[in-house]
PDB file of C-alpha atoms in Angstrom:
ATOM      1  CA  MET A   1     -21.407   6.947   6.183  1.00 39.00           C
ATOM      2  CA  ASN A   2     -17.954   6.853   7.755  1.00 38.00           C
ATOM      3  CA  PRO A   3     -15.525   9.412   6.190  1.00 41.00           C
ATOM      4  CA  ASN A   4     -12.247   7.675   5.398  1.00 41.00           C
ATOM      5  CA  PRO A   5      -9.506  10.093   6.817  1.00 38.00           C
ATOM      6  CA  VAL A   6      -6.787   8.766   4.471  1.00 42.00           C
ATOM      7  CA  SER A   7      -8.368   8.576   1.036  1.00 38.00           C
ATOM      8  CA  GLY A   8     -10.891  11.278   1.460  1.00 37.00           C
ATOM      9  CA  LEU A   9     -13.704   8.915   0.220  1.00 35.00           C
ATOM     10  CA  ALA A  10     -16.824   8.629   2.244  1.00 30.00           C
ATOM     11  CA  GLU A  11     -17.418   4.938   2.708  1.00 36.00           C
ATOM     12  CA  GLU A  12     -19.193   2.645   5.089  1.00 35.00           C
ATOM     13  CA  GLY A  13     -17.490  -0.028   7.474  1.00 41.00           C
ATOM     14  CA  GLY A  14     -14.123   1.607   7.793  1.00 45.00           C
ATOM     15  CA  THR A  15     -11.517   0.563  10.302  1.00 44.00           C
ATOM     16  CA  VAL A  16      -8.437   2.690  10.830  1.00 45.00           C
ATOM     17  CA  SER A  17      -5.893   1.855  13.374  1.00 44.00           C
ATOM     18  CA  ALA A  18      -2.361   3.179  14.368  1.00 39.00           C
ATOM     19  CA  SER A  19       0.516   1.201  15.774  1.00 40.00           C
ATOM     20  CA  ARG A  20       2.957   1.949  18.453  1.00 34.00           C
ATOM     21  CA  PRO A  21       6.524   2.933  17.452  1.00 39.00           C
ATOM     22  CA  THR A  22       8.757   0.022  16.571  1.00 39.00           C
ATOM     23  CA  THR A  23      12.391  -0.313  17.617  1.00 36.00           C
ATOM     24  CA  SER A  24      14.603   2.523  16.436  1.00 38.00           C
ATOM     25  CA  LEU A  25      16.555   2.301  13.333  1.00 41.00           C
ATOM     26  CA  ALA A  26      19.991   3.910  13.102  1.00 44.00           C
ATOM     27  CA  PRO A  27      19.525   7.528  11.924  1.00 48.00           C
ATOM     28  CA  SER A  28      21.246   8.893   8.845  1.00 47.00           C
ATOM     29  CA  ARG A  29      24.808  10.372   9.481  1.00 54.00           C
ATOM     30  CA  PRO A  30      25.242  14.022   8.741  1.00 58.00           C
ATOM     31  CA  GLY A  31      26.359  14.462   5.283  1.00 61.00           C
ATOM     32  CA  SER A  32      25.097  11.006   4.164  1.00 65.00           C
ATOM     33  CA  GLU A  33      22.187  10.153   1.906  1.00 71.00           C
ATOM     34  CA  PRO A  34      18.852  10.454   3.846  1.00 83.00           C
ATOM     35  CA  SER A  35      17.274   7.150   4.945  1.00 93.00           C
ATOM     36  CA  PRO A  36      14.119   6.388   3.130  1.00 96.00           C
ATOM     37  CA  TRP A  37      10.776   6.017   4.693  1.00 98.00           C
ATOM     38  CA  ARG A  38       9.348   2.618   3.932  1.00 98.00           C
ATOM     39  CA  LEU A  39       5.783   2.146   2.778  1.00 98.00           C
ATOM     40  CA  TRP A  40       3.860  -1.117   2.117  1.00 98.00           C
ATOM     41  CA  PHE A  41       0.406  -1.442   0.667  1.00 98.00           C
ATOM     42  CA  ASP A  42      -2.019  -4.190   0.009  1.00 98.00           C
ATOM     43  CA  GLY A  43      -5.598  -4.404  -1.311  1.00 98.00           C
ATOM     44  CA  SER A  44      -8.017  -7.162  -2.001  1.00 97.00           C
ATOM     45  CA  ALA A  45     -11.675  -7.873  -3.114  1.00 97.00           C
ATOM     46  CA  HIS A  46     -13.167 -10.814  -1.152  1.00 94.00           C
ATOM     47  CA  PRO A  47     -14.332 -12.529  -3.392  1.00 94.00           C
ATOM     48  CA  ASN A  48     -13.135 -11.008  -6.669  1.00 95.00           C
ATOM     49  CA  PRO A  49     -15.017  -9.077  -7.606  1.00 97.00           C
ATOM     50  CA  GLY A  50     -16.684  -8.266  -4.471  1.00 97.00           C
ATOM     51  CA  PRO A  51     -16.207  -6.033  -1.277  1.00 98.00           C
ATOM     52  CA  MET A  52     -12.824  -4.337  -1.054  1.00 98.00           C
ATOM     53  CA  ALA A  53     -10.272  -3.522   1.591  1.00 98.00           C
ATOM     54  CA  TRP A  54      -6.843  -2.200   1.938  1.00 98.00           C
ATOM     55  CA  GLY A  55      -4.027  -2.191   4.521  1.00 98.00           C
ATOM     56  CA  VAL A  56      -0.869   0.054   4.672  1.00 99.00           C
ATOM     57  CA  ARG A  57       2.103   0.281   6.713  1.00 98.00           C
ATOM     58  CA  LEU A  58       4.615   3.212   6.875  1.00 98.00           C
ATOM     59  CA  GLU A  59       7.847   3.186   8.706  1.00 98.00           C
ATOM     60  CA  ALA A  60       9.930   6.299   9.364  1.00 97.00           C
ATOM     61  CA  PRO A  61      13.717   6.118   9.269  1.00 97.00           C
ATOM     62  CA  ASP A  62      13.754   6.654  13.164  1.00 96.00           C
ATOM     63  CA  GLY A  63      11.679   3.482  13.686  1.00 96.00           C
ATOM     64  CA  ARG A  64       8.143   5.022  14.264  1.00 97.00           C
ATOM     65  CA  SER A  65       5.492   3.231  12.341  1.00 98.00           C
ATOM     66  CA  TRP A  66       1.889   3.694  11.401  1.00 98.00           C
ATOM     67  CA  GLU A  67      -0.637   1.039  10.216  1.00 98.00           C
ATOM     68  CA  ARG A  68      -4.146   1.635   8.712  1.00 98.00           C
ATOM     69  CA  CYS A  69      -6.673  -0.649   7.283  1.00 98.00           C
ATOM     70  CA  HIS A  70     -10.199   0.046   5.812  1.00 98.00           C
ATOM     71  CA  LYS A  71     -13.029  -2.020   4.440  1.00 98.00           C
ATOM     72  CA  ILE A  72     -14.405  -0.177   1.620  1.00 96.00           C
ATOM     73  CA  GLY A  73     -18.235   0.231   1.424  1.00 91.00           C
ATOM     74  CA  ARG A  74     -18.596  -0.857  -2.154  1.00 95.00           C
ATOM     75  CA  SER A  75     -17.756  -3.712  -4.511  1.00 97.00           C
ATOM     76  CA  GLY A  76     -14.885  -3.811  -6.965  1.00 97.00           C
ATOM     77  CA  CYS A  77     -12.056  -5.870  -8.314  1.00 97.00           C
ATOM     78  CA  ASN A  78      -8.819  -6.614  -6.710  1.00 97.00           C
ATOM     79  CA  ASN A  79      -6.898  -4.391  -9.032  1.00 97.00           C
ATOM     80  CA  GLU A  80      -9.088  -1.407  -7.978  1.00 98.00           C
ATOM     81  CA  ALA A  81      -8.595  -2.327  -4.313  1.00 98.00           C
ATOM     82  CA  GLU A  82      -4.822  -2.452  -4.763  1.00 98.00           C
ATOM     83  CA  LEU A  83      -4.865   0.959  -6.429  1.00 98.00           C
ATOM     84  CA  LEU A  84      -6.850   2.360  -3.539  1.00 98.00           C
ATOM     85  CA  ALA A  85      -4.393   0.807  -1.132  1.00 98.00           C
ATOM     86  CA  LEU A  86      -1.597   2.718  -2.746  1.00 98.00           C
ATOM     87  CA  GLU A  87      -3.528   5.960  -2.726  1.00 98.00           C
ATOM     88  CA  ALA A  88      -4.249   5.441   1.026  1.00 98.00           C
ATOM     89  CA  ALA A  89      -0.524   4.685   1.577  1.00 98.00           C
ATOM     90  CA  LEU A  90       0.606   7.797  -0.241  1.00 98.00           C
ATOM     91  CA  LEU A  91      -1.811  10.024   1.513  1.00 97.00           C
ATOM     92  CA  LEU A  92      -0.596   8.605   4.922  1.00 98.00           C
ATOM     93  CA  ALA A  93       3.035   9.284   3.946  1.00 97.00           C
ATOM     94  CA  ARG A  94       2.087  12.856   3.122  1.00 96.00           C
ATOM     95  CA  GLU A  95       0.097  13.314   6.326  1.00 96.00           C
ATOM     96  CA  GLN A  96       3.198  12.173   8.341  1.00 96.00           C
ATOM     97  CA  GLY A  97       5.499  14.484   6.357  1.00 95.00           C
ATOM     98  CA  ALA A  98       7.548  11.499   4.803  1.00 95.00           C
ATOM     99  CA  GLY A  99      10.469  12.482   2.667  1.00 90.00           C
ATOM    100  CA  LEU A 100      12.276   9.859   0.415  1.00 94.00           C
ATOM    101  CA  LEU A 101       9.880   7.016  -0.057  1.00 97.00           C
ATOM    102  CA  ASP A 102      10.577   3.348  -0.820  1.00 97.00           C
ATOM    103  CA  ILE A 103       7.105   1.927  -1.745  1.00 98.00           C
ATOM    104  CA  ARG A 104       6.468  -1.740  -1.985  1.00 98.00           C
ATOM    105  CA  GLY A 105       3.471  -3.770  -2.920  1.00 98.00           C
ATOM    106  CA  ASP A 106       2.812  -7.269  -4.396  1.00 97.00           C
ATOM    107  CA  SER A 107       0.598  -6.124  -7.179  1.00 97.00           C
ATOM    108  CA  ASP A 108       2.322  -6.302 -10.679  1.00 96.00           C
ATOM    109  CA  PHE A 109      -0.683  -4.579 -12.071  1.00 96.00           C
ATOM    110  CA  VAL A 110      -0.334  -1.521  -9.772  1.00 97.00           C
ATOM    111  CA  VAL A 111       3.430  -1.223 -10.156  1.00 97.00           C
ATOM    112  CA  THR A 112       3.317  -1.475 -13.902  1.00 95.00           C
ATOM    113  CA  GLN A 113       0.280   0.929 -14.466  1.00 95.00           C
ATOM    114  CA  VAL A 114       1.561   3.545 -11.936  1.00 95.00           C
ATOM    115  CA  ASN A 115       5.187   3.417 -13.193  1.00 94.00           C
ATOM    116  CA  GLY A 116       3.874   3.821 -16.679  1.00 90.00           C
ATOM    117  CA  GLY A 117       5.146   0.512 -18.096  1.00 84.00           C
ATOM    118  CA  ALA A 118       1.780  -0.707 -19.435  1.00 82.00           C
ATOM    119  CA  PRO A 119       0.778   0.124 -22.896  1.00 80.00           C
ATOM    120  CA  GLU A 120      -3.002   0.572 -21.874  1.00 82.00           C
ATOM    121  CA  THR A 121      -4.863   1.184 -18.674  1.00 78.00           C
ATOM    122  CA  VAL A 122      -8.242  -0.402 -17.908  1.00 87.00           C
ATOM    123  CA  SER A 123     -10.460   2.442 -18.843  1.00 92.00           C
ATOM    124  CA  ARG A 124     -12.509   2.294 -15.682  1.00 94.00           C
ATOM    125  CA  LEU A 125      -9.463   2.546 -13.569  1.00 95.00           C
ATOM    126  CA  ALA A 126      -7.534   5.150 -15.723  1.00 94.00           C
ATOM    127  CA  PRO A 127      -8.690   8.142 -13.635  1.00 95.00           C
ATOM    128  CA  LEU A 128      -7.395   6.448 -10.454  1.00 96.00           C
ATOM    129  CA  VAL A 129      -4.031   5.620 -12.086  1.00 95.00           C
ATOM    130  CA  GLU A 130      -3.618   9.182 -13.319  1.00 94.00           C
ATOM    131  CA  ARG A 131      -4.569  10.422  -9.772  1.00 96.00           C
ATOM    132  CA  LEU A 132      -1.775   7.975  -8.295  1.00 96.00           C
ATOM    133  CA  ARG A 133       0.852   9.261 -10.801  1.00 94.00           C
ATOM    134  CA  GLY A 134       0.043  12.816  -9.672  1.00 95.00           C
ATOM    135  CA  LEU A 135       0.372  11.851  -5.892  1.00 95.00           C
ATOM    136  CA  MET A 136       3.717  10.159  -6.680  1.00 94.00           C
ATOM    137  CA  GLY A 137       4.903  13.296  -8.522  1.00 92.00           C
ATOM    138  CA  ASP A 138       3.716  15.453  -5.798  1.00 91.00           C
ATOM    139  CA  GLN A 139       5.721  13.253  -3.258  1.00 88.00           C
ATOM    140  CA  GLY A 140       8.957  14.053  -5.007  1.00 83.00           C
ATOM    141  CA  GLN A 141      11.500  11.158  -4.319  1.00 90.00           C
ATOM    142  CA  ALA A 142       9.486   7.989  -4.457  1.00 93.00           C
ATOM    143  CA  ALA A 143      10.275   4.648  -5.822  1.00 95.00           C
ATOM    144  CA  LEU A 144       7.395   2.106  -6.392  1.00 98.00           C
ATOM    145  CA  ALA A 145       8.506  -1.633  -6.843  1.00 97.00           C
ATOM    146  CA  TRP A 146       7.088  -5.047  -6.719  1.00 97.00           C
ATOM    147  CA  VAL A 147       7.848  -7.431  -3.891  1.00 97.00           C
ATOM    148  CA  PRO A 148       6.690 -11.154  -3.578  1.00 95.00           C
ATOM    149  CA  ARG A 149       3.657 -11.629  -1.468  1.00 92.00           C
ATOM    150  CA  HIS A 150       5.690 -13.089   1.518  1.00 91.00           C
ATOM    151  CA  ARG A 151       7.569  -9.699   1.704  1.00 94.00           C
ATOM    152  CA  ASN A 152       4.378  -7.834   1.984  1.00 95.00           C
ATOM    153  CA  ARG A 153       2.941  -9.776   4.920  1.00 94.00           C
ATOM    154  CA  GLU A 154       2.264  -6.757   7.202  1.00 96.00           C
ATOM    155  CA  ALA A 155       0.122  -4.951   4.661  1.00 97.00           C
ATOM    156  CA  ASP A 156      -1.676  -8.291   3.702  1.00 96.00           C
ATOM    157  CA  ARG A 157      -2.408  -8.892   7.493  1.00 96.00           C
ATOM    158  CA  LEU A 158      -3.871  -5.332   7.717  1.00 97.00           C
ATOM    159  CA  CYS A 159      -6.058  -5.869   4.586  1.00 97.00           C
ATOM    160  CA  ARG A 160      -7.334  -9.153   6.040  1.00 96.00           C
ATOM    161  CA  GLN A 161      -7.913  -7.490   9.399  1.00 97.00           C
ATOM    162  CA  ALA A 162     -10.214  -4.921   7.634  1.00 97.00           C
ATOM    163  CA  PHE A 163     -12.289  -7.970   6.443  1.00 96.00           C
ATOM    164  CA  GLY A 164     -12.320  -9.459   9.872  1.00 95.00           C
ATOM    165  CA  LEU A 165     -10.101 -12.416   8.636  1.00 94.00           C
ATOM    166  CA  PRO A 166      -7.115 -13.904  10.532  1.00 92.00           C
ATOM    167  CA  PRO A 167      -3.581 -13.373   9.051  1.00 89.00           C
ATOM    168  CA  LYS A 168      -2.508 -15.921   6.530  1.00 86.00           C
ATOM    169  CA  PRO A 169      -0.175 -18.658   7.848  1.00 84.00           C
ATOM    170  CA  ALA A 170       3.545 -18.091   7.364  1.00 76.00           C
ATOM    171  CA  PRO A 171       4.661 -19.193   3.853  1.00 69.00           C
ATOM    172  CA  ILE A 172       6.743 -22.326   3.252  1.00 72.00           C
ATOM    173  CA  PRO A 173      10.271 -21.343   2.152  1.00 71.00           C
ATOM    174  CA  GLY A 174      10.764 -21.758  -1.715  1.00 66.00           C
ATOM    175  CA  HIS A 175       7.012 -21.823  -2.500  1.00 61.00           C
ATOM    176  CA  GLY A 176       4.904 -19.027  -4.015  1.00 58.00           C
ATOM    177  CA  ALA A 177       7.653 -16.582  -4.966  1.00 56.00           C
ATOM    178  CA  ARG A 178       7.572 -15.198  -8.460  1.00 56.00           C
ATOM    179  CA  ARG A 179      10.117 -16.651 -10.780  1.00 48.00           C
ATOM    180  CA  PRO A 180      12.331 -14.467 -12.950  1.00 50.00           C
ATOM    181  CA  LYS A 181      11.168 -14.569 -16.604  1.00 54.00           C
ATOM    182  CA  ALA A 182      13.629 -16.380 -18.801  1.00 47.00           C
TER     183      ALA A 182
END
């Protein structure tokens, strides 16, 4: 068993990696709103249902960044993998002392469930959803929002890396984005 240092779960086959700092962003000016930390997450079951993995990327306002990925040692569905990815992301943010959080993921299910917009939660996943709501509350200022898959490429790359898969090719402009509901 390989203990997962991010989610606290003891699971086999884990991979955890850290990146080097990226180029610096402009720091906040004194008296201005604090710049948010940016957090992306992605989870997958390959096939669905099947073995699960997640990837997360955290960027500090000063440009430092952290990346982690992990192959989970049990099977589940893609929605469970996405929820576990958000858990890992929130725990990484807490570990790094992140303040104001701007959280992005490409799972409508996770965003709707955790933000409380769904009338019902899948009973098997309800305890995990409640745990995530608690972590979001503990974080303080945190906003969780959906982004199209092409805007979540780094987290997807990390998730695929945990499976030992190559990154997906770059998207074709205008294809694959979610269309607004009429």
